[in-house]
Amino acid sequence: MAEEGNADSGTGATGRSRRRFSGFFDRMGRRFMEQPGWFFAIVTLALVALPVAVWLDLRNLTNESLRHQASDLNAVISDIRAYYATNVIGRVQDSGGKATPTDKYHDITGGIPIPATLSIELGDVIGKRTQGIKYRFVSDYPFRNRAPHKLTGFEERALKAFRYSGSPSDSIVETNGSVFQREVNMAVPVVMGSSCVSCHNTHPDSPKTDWQVGDIRGIQSITIDQPIAANLFSFKYLLAYLVLAGIAGMTFAVMQWRQALQFFGMNAELEETNSFLATVSMKISKYLSPQVYRSIFSGERDAVISTERKKLTIFFSDIKDFTRTTERLQPEELTALLNEYFTEMAEIAHEHGATVDKFIGDAILAFFGDPETKGAKEDALACVEMAIAMQRRLAELGHEWQRRGIENPFMARIGINTGYCNVGNFGSADRMDYTIIGAEANLAARLESIAEPGGIVMSYETYALVREKIRARAMQPITLKGISREVVPYAVDPAQIAGGRREGDVYEESSDSLRLYVNLSELDAREAEKIEAALAAAQKAVRARSAEKK
């Protein structure tokens, strides 16, 4: 149990540390977002600090290099002085001032080293004294009493190149090494002078006795190697800057990563919310007229109770004998038929720019002039043309429905009126309805009630606006309930409703027990015979039924 408790406490401590760590970056991220000036200040400081760090390191590297050079030079000079004092001055003094230059100076009293021997022995002295520096005097013609010189590949190439060019001022430099070690090799030629020629050509141990002045006897090879890691820490200021920059970069990367996660989460939430709102808005659009839907979601219209008084053209339609038709159809069939009717009519209304107010049972209430208007005249003409298009489409649907077995297809009556109404949002603060009220709307409903099935009746106010394009006949003045003035209705020419054909092209007659529509403009001989036979059969049946009733 104790172990479990300790484990839990350890886990809790780790969790708290992670939360504090995460909270720190969250606070820093918010601070930088709220106060971006701090971020730009830090970036500017970092940019300024970089050349400063480089300059400090270059100055430090230069100082260190000068100190090393001074120390190495002092050591080399001291060693040469000691070698000279011991092997030259000391030996001359021991011999009473007599000096004999020879390569075997150790074996002769008063012997001093010749230049070649001096160079070889100084190379050993310098190599032991200084680290990373090697000096060699090498030749492929050493005296017989000396061990052969083992030339490196670089020294062989350099000696061959010097003898080929024959120039005493040449030098060859080669750089090589590994990833962590660099090496510089330098070679200069050793040129034979007159004294050297006379010595070598007469010396018994010389392997070559035909030397000439200017010949290349050998080379002086200098090798300097240095590990890169040794100089790496010379850039302490730059390394410190890079460490700080790395920490700052990692901190910034972590902050950006956390902000990216937050933004990713926010974007996911926004996408989900937008998808939900889009779905909801699409559903809402089914309950509103397209114009009203656009005005609400574009912000042009506020969801507040407010109305305006505008001149509108009001459309009202109703299906003749809808109640009796419903008794002959099953509810499912009636629903499908009514929905098909509303779909077709709503599509025509949308094409003509109508604002569909509502569906009232089997009736349709729509209007022109709000929220979009083209002017009273254009609105009225669009409304009448819409009504004509609806009646034409309904006639086509009637034939189709009869072929599908519907005995009494829908026939609609339409009333249209133009006048001033109150339009806007009506209702309560919690639930509103965008609609119209006023006597002019009631008049449109009254005009619909006196229209023939398949016909269109409009008021004089509407007719006056469309008379140039719509043919109509005046009906007998009537007085309608709720309307104080006498109204002169105008019935749209049935021929124009049928398709704008010449008078006599269409013959149409309808009543409660009759629906007759003949399109004479598209009549051929076969169809004419078929119609005549149908009319004759109908006439015979009517006479027989009439005789029975008598």
Coordinates of C-alpha atoms in Angstrom, one line a residue:
M1 CA 0.0 0.0 0.0
A2 CA 2.9 2.3 0.8
E3 CA 4.4 1.7 -2.5
E4 CA 1.2 2.4 -4.3
G5 CA 0.9 5.6 -2.3
N6 CA 4.4 6.7 -3.3
A7 CA 3.7 5.8 -6.9
D8 CA 0.6 7.9 -6.9
S9 CA 2.3 10.8 -5.3
G10 CA 5.1 10.6 -7.8
T11 CA 2.7 10.5 -10.7
G12 CA 0.8 13.4 -9.2
A13 CA 4.1 15.4 -8.8
T14 CA 5.0 14.6 -12.4
G15 CA 1.5 15.7 -13.6
R16 CA 1.8 18.9 -11.6
S17 CA 5.2 19.6 -13.1
R18 CA 3.9 19.0 -16.6
R19 CA 0.9 21.3 -16.0
R20 CA 3.2 24.1 -14.6
F21 CA 5.5 23.6 -17.6
S22 CA 2.5 23.7 -20.0
G23 CA 1.0 26.7 -18.1
F24 CA 4.3 28.6 -18.4
F25 CA 4.3 28.3 -22.2
D26 CA 0.6 29.1 -22.4
R27 CA 1.2 32.3 -20.4
M28 CA 4.2 33.2 -22.5
G29 CA 2.3 32.6 -25.7
R30 CA -0.6 34.8 -24.6
R31 CA 1.8 37.5 -23.5
F32 CA 3.6 37.5 -26.8
M33 CA 0.3 37.6 -28.6
E34 CA -1.1 40.4 -26.4
Q35 CA 2.2 42.4 -26.5
P36 CA 4.0 41.6 -29.7
G37 CA 6.4 44.5 -29.1
W38 CA 8.3 42.3 -26.6
F39 CA 8.7 39.6 -29.3
F40 CA 10.1 42.1 -31.8
A41 CA 12.4 43.6 -29.2
I42 CA 13.9 40.1 -28.4
V43 CA 14.3 39.4 -32.1
T44 CA 16.1 42.7 -32.6
L45 CA 18.3 42.1 -29.6
A46 CA 19.2 38.7 -31.0
L47 CA 20.1 40.1 -34.4
V48 CA 22.3 42.8 -32.8
A49 CA 24.0 40.3 -30.4
L50 CA 25.1 37.9 -33.2
P51 CA 27.8 40.2 -34.7
V52 CA 28.8 41.3 -31.3
A53 CA 29.4 37.7 -30.3
V54 CA 31.3 37.0 -33.5
W55 CA 33.5 40.1 -32.9
L56 CA 34.2 39.1 -29.3
D57 CA 35.2 35.6 -30.4
L58 CA 37.4 36.8 -33.2
R59 CA 39.2 39.2 -30.8
N60 CA 39.6 36.4 -28.3
L61 CA 40.8 34.0 -31.0
T62 CA 43.3 36.6 -32.3
N63 CA 44.7 37.2 -28.8
E64 CA 45.0 33.5 -28.2
S65 CA 46.7 33.0 -31.5
L66 CA 49.2 35.8 -30.9
R67 CA 50.0 34.4 -27.4
H68 CA 50.6 30.9 -28.8
Q69 CA 52.8 32.3 -31.6
A70 CA 54.8 34.4 -29.2
S71 CA 55.2 31.4 -26.9
D72 CA 56.2 29.0 -29.7
L73 CA 58.6 31.6 -31.2
N74 CA 60.2 32.2 -27.8
A75 CA 60.6 28.4 -27.3
V76 CA 62.1 27.8 -30.7
I77 CA 64.6 30.7 -30.4
S78 CA 65.6 29.5 -26.9
D79 CA 66.2 26.0 -28.2
I80 CA 68.2 27.2 -31.2
R81 CA 70.2 29.4 -28.9
A82 CA 70.9 26.6 -26.5
Y83 CA 71.8 24.2 -29.4
Y84 CA 74.1 26.9 -31.0
A85 CA 75.8 27.5 -27.6
T86 CA 76.4 23.8 -27.0
N87 CA 77.2 22.5 -30.4
V88 CA 78.9 25.4 -32.0
I89 CA 80.3 28.0 -29.5
G90 CA 81.1 25.4 -26.8
R91 CA 82.9 23.1 -29.2
V92 CA 84.9 26.0 -30.7
Q93 CA 86.0 27.2 -27.3
D94 CA 87.0 23.7 -26.2
S95 CA 89.2 23.5 -29.3
G96 CA 91.0 26.7 -28.6
G97 CA 89.1 28.7 -31.2
K98 CA 89.6 26.2 -34.0
A99 CA 86.4 25.1 -35.9
T100 CA 86.0 22.3 -38.3
P101 CA 82.6 22.0 -40.2
T102 CA 81.7 18.4 -40.6
D103 CA 78.8 16.0 -40.5
K104 CA 80.6 14.0 -37.8
Y105 CA 81.3 17.0 -35.5
H106 CA 80.7 14.9 -32.4
D107 CA 83.8 12.8 -33.1
I108 CA 86.2 15.7 -33.9
T109 CA 87.6 18.2 -31.5
G110 CA 86.4 21.6 -32.6
G111 CA 83.9 20.1 -35.0
I112 CA 80.8 22.0 -35.8
P113 CA 77.7 20.8 -37.8
I114 CA 77.5 21.6 -41.4
P115 CA 74.1 23.2 -42.6
A116 CA 72.5 19.9 -43.6
T117 CA 73.3 18.3 -40.2
L118 CA 72.3 21.5 -38.5
S119 CA 68.9 21.4 -40.2
I120 CA 68.3 17.8 -39.4
E121 CA 69.1 18.2 -35.7
L122 CA 67.1 21.4 -35.4
G123 CA 64.1 19.6 -36.8
D124 CA 64.3 17.2 -33.9
V125 CA 64.7 20.0 -31.4
I126 CA 61.8 22.0 -32.7
G127 CA 59.6 18.9 -33.0
K128 CA 60.1 18.0 -29.4
R129 CA 59.6 21.5 -28.1
T130 CA 56.5 22.5 -29.9
Q131 CA 53.2 20.6 -30.1
G132 CA 51.5 20.2 -33.5
I133 CA 54.6 21.4 -35.4
K134 CA 57.1 19.1 -37.2
Y135 CA 60.2 20.2 -39.1
R136 CA 62.2 17.9 -41.3
F137 CA 65.2 18.2 -43.5
V138 CA 65.0 15.2 -45.9
S139 CA 66.7 14.1 -49.1
D140 CA 66.8 11.1 -51.2
Y141 CA 70.6 11.4 -51.2
P142 CA 71.7 11.1 -47.5
F143 CA 75.3 10.5 -46.6
R144 CA 76.2 6.8 -46.3
N145 CA 76.8 7.0 -42.6
R146 CA 73.3 8.2 -42.0
A147 CA 70.0 6.2 -42.0
P148 CA 68.0 6.6 -45.2
H149 CA 65.3 9.3 -45.0
K150 CA 61.8 7.9 -45.1
L151 CA 59.9 10.4 -47.3
T152 CA 56.2 10.7 -47.1
G153 CA 54.0 10.7 -50.2
F154 CA 53.7 14.5 -49.9
E155 CA 57.5 14.9 -49.6
E156 CA 58.1 12.7 -52.6
R157 CA 55.7 14.6 -54.8
A158 CA 57.1 17.9 -53.6
L159 CA 60.8 16.9 -54.3
K160 CA 59.8 15.6 -57.8
A161 CA 58.0 18.9 -58.5
F162 CA 60.9 21.1 -57.4
R163 CA 63.4 19.2 -59.5
Y164 CA 61.1 19.4 -62.5
S165 CA 60.6 23.2 -62.2
G166 CA 64.1 23.9 -60.9
S167 CA 62.9 27.1 -59.2
P168 CA 64.4 27.8 -55.7
S169 CA 61.6 30.1 -54.8
D170 CA 58.8 27.6 -55.1
S171 CA 56.8 26.2 -52.2
I172 CA 54.1 23.6 -52.1
V173 CA 51.2 23.5 -49.6
E174 CA 48.8 20.7 -49.1
T175 CA 45.9 20.5 -46.7
N176 CA 44.3 17.3 -45.5
G177 CA 42.9 15.6 -42.4
S178 CA 39.7 14.2 -41.1
V179 CA 36.4 15.6 -39.8
F180 CA 37.9 16.4 -36.4
Q181 CA 41.6 17.0 -37.4
R182 CA 43.2 19.3 -39.9
E183 CA 46.8 19.1 -41.2
V184 CA 48.8 21.5 -43.3
N185 CA 52.0 20.3 -45.1
M186 CA 54.4 22.8 -46.6
A187 CA 57.6 22.1 -48.5
V188 CA 60.4 24.4 -49.8
P189 CA 63.4 23.3 -51.8
V190 CA 67.0 23.0 -50.5
V191 CA 69.2 24.5 -53.2
M192 CA 72.8 23.6 -53.6
G193 CA 75.2 26.5 -53.2
S194 CA 78.9 26.6 -54.3
S195 CA 80.2 25.6 -50.9
C196 CA 77.7 22.8 -50.7
V197 CA 78.7 21.6 -54.1
S198 CA 82.4 21.5 -53.3
C199 CA 81.7 19.7 -50.0
H200 CA 79.4 17.1 -51.4
N201 CA 81.4 16.4 -54.5
T202 CA 84.6 15.7 -52.5
H203 CA 83.1 14.1 -49.3
P204 CA 83.8 10.3 -49.1
D205 CA 80.3 9.6 -47.7
S206 CA 78.5 11.5 -50.4
P207 CA 76.3 9.3 -52.6
K208 CA 76.5 11.8 -55.4
T209 CA 79.6 13.6 -56.6
D210 CA 78.4 15.5 -59.6
W211 CA 76.3 18.2 -57.9
Q212 CA 76.1 21.6 -59.5
V213 CA 75.1 25.0 -58.2
G214 CA 71.3 25.4 -58.2
D215 CA 70.6 21.6 -58.0
I216 CA 67.8 20.6 -55.6
R217 CA 69.3 18.4 -53.0
G218 CA 66.3 17.9 -50.8
I219 CA 63.4 19.7 -49.1
Q220 CA 62.5 21.4 -45.9
S221 CA 59.1 19.9 -44.8
I222 CA 56.9 21.6 -42.2
T223 CA 53.8 19.9 -40.9
I224 CA 51.3 21.6 -38.7
D225 CA 48.3 19.7 -37.4
Q226 CA 45.6 20.8 -35.0
P227 CA 42.4 19.2 -33.8
I228 CA 39.2 21.2 -34.7
A229 CA 37.8 20.5 -31.2
A230 CA 40.7 22.4 -29.7
N231 CA 39.6 25.6 -31.5
L232 CA 35.9 24.9 -31.0
F233 CA 35.9 26.4 -27.5
S234 CA 37.7 29.5 -28.7
F235 CA 34.3 30.6 -29.9
K236 CA 32.9 30.7 -26.4
Y237 CA 30.8 33.9 -27.0
L238 CA 29.4 32.5 -30.2
L239 CA 28.7 29.2 -28.6
A240 CA 27.0 30.9 -25.7
Y241 CA 24.9 32.9 -28.2
L242 CA 24.0 29.8 -30.1
V243 CA 23.0 28.0 -26.9
L244 CA 20.8 30.9 -25.9
A245 CA 19.4 31.2 -29.4
G246 CA 18.7 27.5 -29.4
I247 CA 16.9 27.6 -26.1
A248 CA 14.9 30.6 -27.3
G249 CA 14.2 28.9 -30.5
M250 CA 13.0 25.7 -28.8
T251 CA 10.9 27.8 -26.4
F252 CA 9.4 29.7 -29.3
A253 CA 8.9 26.4 -31.2
V254 CA 7.1 24.8 -28.2
M255 CA 4.9 28.0 -27.9
Q256 CA 4.1 27.8 -31.6
W257 CA 3.4 24.1 -31.3
R258 CA 1.0 24.6 -28.4
Q259 CA -0.6 27.6 -30.1
A260 CA -0.9 25.4 -33.3
L261 CA -2.7 22.7 -31.2
Q262 CA -5.0 25.4 -29.7
F263 CA -5.7 26.8 -33.2
F264 CA -6.2 23.3 -34.5
G265 CA -8.7 22.7 -31.7
M266 CA -10.4 26.0 -32.3
N267 CA -10.6 25.4 -36.1
A268 CA -12.1 21.9 -35.5
E269 CA -14.7 23.5 -33.2
L270 CA -15.3 26.3 -35.7
E271 CA -15.7 23.7 -38.5
E272 CA -18.1 21.7 -36.4
T273 CA -20.0 24.8 -35.5
N274 CA -20.0 26.1 -39.1
S275 CA -21.2 22.7 -40.3
F276 CA -24.0 22.7 -37.6
L277 CA -24.9 26.3 -38.5
A278 CA -24.9 25.5 -42.2
T279 CA -27.2 22.5 -41.6
V280 CA -29.5 24.6 -39.4
S281 CA -29.5 27.5 -41.9
M282 CA -30.4 25.1 -44.7
K283 CA -33.3 23.7 -42.6
I284 CA -34.4 27.2 -41.7
S285 CA -34.3 28.2 -45.4
K286 CA -37.1 25.7 -46.0
Y287 CA -39.4 27.7 -43.8
L288 CA -38.6 31.1 -45.3
S289 CA -38.8 32.8 -48.6
P290 CA -35.4 33.0 -50.3
Q291 CA -35.5 36.8 -50.2
V292 CA -36.3 36.9 -46.5
Y293 CA -33.7 34.2 -45.8
R294 CA -31.0 36.1 -47.7
S295 CA -31.9 39.4 -46.0
I296 CA -31.7 37.8 -42.5
F297 CA -28.4 35.9 -43.0
S298 CA -26.8 38.8 -44.8
G299 CA -27.6 41.2 -41.9
E300 CA -29.8 43.5 -43.9
R301 CA -32.9 42.6 -41.7
D302 CA -32.9 42.3 -37.9
A303 CA -34.9 39.8 -36.0
V304 CA -37.0 42.5 -34.2
I305 CA -40.6 43.4 -34.3
S306 CA -40.9 46.1 -36.9
T307 CA -43.1 46.8 -39.9
E308 CA -43.2 49.2 -42.9
R309 CA -46.0 50.4 -45.1
K310 CA -45.3 49.6 -48.7
K311 CA -47.1 49.3 -52.0
L312 CA -47.3 45.6 -52.8
T313 CA -48.9 43.3 -55.3
I314 CA -50.6 40.5 -53.4
F315 CA -51.2 37.0 -54.9
F316 CA -53.7 34.6 -53.4
S317 CA -54.6 31.2 -54.8
D318 CA -56.8 28.4 -53.7
I319 CA -57.7 24.9 -55.0
K320 CA -61.4 24.6 -56.1
D321 CA -63.4 22.0 -54.2
F322 CA -60.3 20.9 -52.3
T323 CA -62.4 19.5 -49.4
R324 CA -64.4 17.3 -51.7
T325 CA -61.3 16.1 -53.5
T326 CA -59.7 15.1 -50.1
E327 CA -62.7 12.8 -49.5
R328 CA -61.9 10.8 -52.7
L329 CA -58.2 10.3 -52.0
Q330 CA -56.3 8.4 -49.3
P331 CA -54.3 10.7 -46.9
E332 CA -50.9 9.4 -48.2
E333 CA -52.0 10.0 -51.8
L334 CA -53.4 13.4 -51.0
T335 CA -50.2 14.5 -49.1
A336 CA -48.0 13.5 -52.0
L337 CA -50.3 15.2 -54.5
L338 CA -50.5 18.4 -52.5
N339 CA -46.7 18.5 -51.9
E340 CA -46.1 18.1 -55.6
Y341 CA -48.5 21.0 -56.3
F342 CA -46.8 23.3 -53.8
T343 CA -43.3 22.3 -55.1
E344 CA -44.2 23.2 -58.6
M345 CA -45.9 26.4 -57.7
A346 CA -43.1 27.5 -55.3
E347 CA -40.5 26.9 -58.0
I348 CA -42.4 29.2 -60.4
A349 CA -42.8 31.8 -57.7
H350 CA -39.0 31.7 -57.1
E351 CA -38.3 32.1 -60.8
H352 CA -40.4 35.3 -60.9
G353 CA -39.0 36.7 -57.7
A354 CA -42.1 36.4 -55.5
T355 CA -41.9 36.4 -51.7
V356 CA -43.9 33.4 -50.6
D357 CA -45.6 34.3 -47.4
K358 CA -47.1 31.1 -46.4
F359 CA -49.1 28.0 -47.4
I360 CA -52.5 28.1 -45.7
G361 CA -54.0 24.6 -46.1
D362 CA -54.4 24.4 -49.9
A363 CA -53.9 28.1 -50.4
I364 CA -50.8 30.1 -51.3
L365 CA -50.2 33.7 -50.2
A366 CA -47.3 35.6 -51.9
F367 CA -46.5 39.1 -52.7
F368 CA -44.1 41.3 -54.7
G369 CA -42.4 44.6 -53.5
D370 CA -40.6 43.5 -50.3
P371 CA -37.9 42.8 -49.3
E372 CA -36.9 43.3 -52.9
T373 CA -38.7 45.5 -55.5
K374 CA -38.3 46.6 -59.1
G375 CA -41.0 49.2 -58.9
A376 CA -44.8 48.9 -58.6
K377 CA -45.3 48.4 -62.3
E378 CA -42.7 45.7 -62.7
D379 CA -43.8 44.0 -59.5
A380 CA -47.4 43.9 -60.7
L381 CA -46.4 42.5 -64.1
A382 CA -44.2 39.9 -62.6
C383 CA -47.0 38.8 -60.3
V384 CA -49.5 38.4 -63.2
E385 CA -47.0 36.6 -65.4
M386 CA -46.3 34.3 -62.4
A387 CA -50.0 33.5 -62.1
I388 CA -50.3 32.7 -65.8
A389 CA -47.3 30.4 -65.6
M390 CA -48.8 28.7 -62.6
Q391 CA -52.1 28.1 -64.4
R392 CA -50.3 26.7 -67.4
R393 CA -48.3 24.4 -65.4
L394 CA -51.3 23.3 -63.4
A395 CA -53.1 22.4 -66.6
E396 CA -50.2 20.3 -67.7
L397 CA -50.1 18.6 -64.2
G398 CA -53.9 18.0 -64.5
H399 CA -53.4 15.9 -67.7
E400 CA -50.5 14.0 -66.0
W401 CA -52.5 13.4 -62.9
Q402 CA -55.4 12.1 -64.9
R403 CA -53.1 9.6 -66.6
R404 CA -52.0 8.5 -63.1
G405 CA -55.6 7.8 -62.1
I406 CA -56.6 11.0 -60.3
E407 CA -60.2 11.5 -61.3
N408 CA -60.5 15.2 -60.3
P409 CA -57.1 16.9 -60.6
F410 CA -56.5 20.2 -58.8
M411 CA -57.9 23.3 -60.4
A412 CA -56.8 26.6 -58.8
R413 CA -58.4 30.1 -58.7
I414 CA -56.1 33.1 -58.4
G415 CA -56.8 36.6 -57.2
I416 CA -54.3 39.5 -57.5
N417 CA -54.5 43.0 -56.0
T418 CA -52.1 46.0 -55.7
G419 CA -52.1 48.4 -52.8
Y420 CA -50.5 49.6 -49.6
C421 CA -50.0 47.0 -46.8
N422 CA -48.1 46.8 -43.6
V423 CA -45.2 44.3 -44.1
G424 CA -42.6 43.1 -41.6
N425 CA -42.1 41.0 -38.5
F426 CA -45.3 40.4 -36.5
G427 CA -45.6 38.4 -33.3
S428 CA -43.9 38.3 -29.9
A429 CA -40.3 38.8 -28.8
D430 CA -39.9 35.0 -28.8
R431 CA -41.6 34.1 -32.0
M432 CA -42.2 36.2 -35.1
D433 CA -43.7 35.8 -38.5
Y434 CA -42.7 37.8 -41.5
T435 CA -46.0 38.6 -43.3
I436 CA -48.4 41.3 -44.5
I437 CA -51.7 42.6 -43.1
G438 CA -54.2 45.1 -44.5
A439 CA -57.4 45.4 -46.4
E440 CA -55.6 45.1 -49.8
A441 CA -54.5 41.6 -48.8
N442 CA -58.1 40.7 -47.9
L443 CA -59.2 42.0 -51.3
A444 CA -56.8 39.6 -53.1
A445 CA -58.4 36.7 -51.2
R446 CA -61.9 38.0 -52.1
L447 CA -61.0 38.3 -55.8
E448 CA -59.7 34.7 -55.8
S449 CA -63.1 33.5 -54.5
I450 CA -64.9 34.9 -57.6
A451 CA -62.4 33.6 -60.1
E452 CA -63.3 30.6 -62.4
P453 CA -61.4 27.4 -61.9
G454 CA -58.2 27.8 -63.9
G455 CA -58.8 31.6 -64.1
I456 CA -57.1 34.8 -62.8
V457 CA -59.0 37.8 -61.5
M458 CA -57.2 41.0 -60.6
S459 CA -58.3 44.4 -59.3
Y460 CA -58.3 47.6 -61.4
E461 CA -55.2 48.8 -59.5
T462 CA -53.3 45.9 -60.8
Y463 CA -54.8 45.9 -64.3
A464 CA -53.9 49.6 -64.7
L465 CA -50.2 48.7 -64.2
V466 CA -50.2 45.7 -66.6
R467 CA -52.8 46.6 -69.2
E468 CA -50.1 47.2 -71.9
K469 CA -49.1 43.5 -71.8
I470 CA -51.9 41.6 -70.2
R471 CA -55.3 41.1 -71.9
A472 CA -58.2 41.1 -69.6
R473 CA -62.0 41.9 -69.6
A474 CA -63.9 43.9 -67.0
M475 CA -66.4 42.0 -65.0
Q476 CA -69.5 43.3 -63.3
P477 CA -68.8 45.6 -60.3
I478 CA -69.2 43.8 -57.1
T479 CA -69.3 44.5 -53.4
L480 CA -67.1 42.3 -51.3
K481 CA -67.4 41.6 -47.6
G482 CA -65.0 43.8 -45.7
I483 CA -64.4 46.1 -48.7
S484 CA -66.3 49.4 -48.4
R485 CA -65.9 50.5 -52.0
E486 CA -67.4 48.9 -55.1
V487 CA -64.8 46.8 -56.9
V488 CA -64.5 46.3 -60.6
P489 CA -62.7 42.9 -61.1
Y490 CA -60.8 42.1 -64.3
A491 CA -60.5 38.5 -65.5
V492 CA -57.4 37.6 -67.5
D493 CA -58.1 36.4 -71.0
P494 CA -58.2 32.6 -70.9
A495 CA -56.4 32.4 -74.3
Q496 CA -53.5 34.3 -72.8
I497 CA -53.5 31.9 -69.8
A498 CA -53.5 29.0 -72.1
G499 CA -50.3 30.2 -73.8
G500 CA -50.9 33.5 -75.5
R501 CA -52.3 31.9 -78.7
R502 CA -54.6 33.6 -81.1
E503 CA -58.3 33.8 -80.1
G504 CA -60.0 30.5 -81.1
D505 CA -56.8 28.4 -80.8
V506 CA -57.9 27.2 -77.4
Y507 CA -61.3 26.1 -76.3
E508 CA -61.8 25.7 -72.6
E509 CA -64.8 25.2 -70.4
S510 CA -65.1 24.1 -66.8
S511 CA -67.7 23.7 -64.1
D512 CA -68.3 21.5 -61.0
S513 CA -69.0 18.5 -63.3
L514 CA -67.1 19.5 -66.4
R515 CA -63.5 20.0 -67.4
L516 CA -62.9 20.6 -71.1
Y517 CA -59.7 21.8 -72.6
V518 CA -58.9 21.6 -76.4
N519 CA -55.7 23.0 -77.9
L520 CA -56.7 23.6 -81.5
S521 CA -53.3 24.9 -82.6
E522 CA -51.7 21.5 -82.1
L523 CA -54.6 19.4 -83.4
D524 CA -53.9 16.8 -86.1
A525 CA -56.4 14.5 -88.0
R526 CA -55.9 11.6 -85.6
E527 CA -56.4 13.7 -82.5
A528 CA -59.4 15.4 -84.1
E529 CA -61.1 12.0 -84.6
K530 CA -60.3 11.0 -81.1
I531 CA -61.8 14.2 -79.7
E532 CA -64.9 13.9 -81.8
A533 CA -65.4 10.3 -80.6
A534 CA -64.9 11.3 -77.0
L535 CA -67.3 14.3 -77.3
A536 CA -70.0 12.1 -79.0
A537 CA -69.7 9.4 -76.2
A538 CA -69.9 12.1 -73.5
Q539 CA -72.9 13.7 -75.2
K540 CA -74.7 10.3 -75.4
A541 CA -73.9 9.6 -71.7
V542 CA -75.2 13.0 -70.7
R543 CA -78.5 12.6 -72.6
A544 CA -79.0 9.2 -71.2
R545 CA -78.5 10.4 -67.6
S546 CA -80.7 13.4 -68.2
A547 CA -83.5 11.1 -69.5
E548 CA -83.2 8.9 -66.4
K549 CA -83.7 11.9 -64.2
K550 CA -86.8 13.0 -66.1

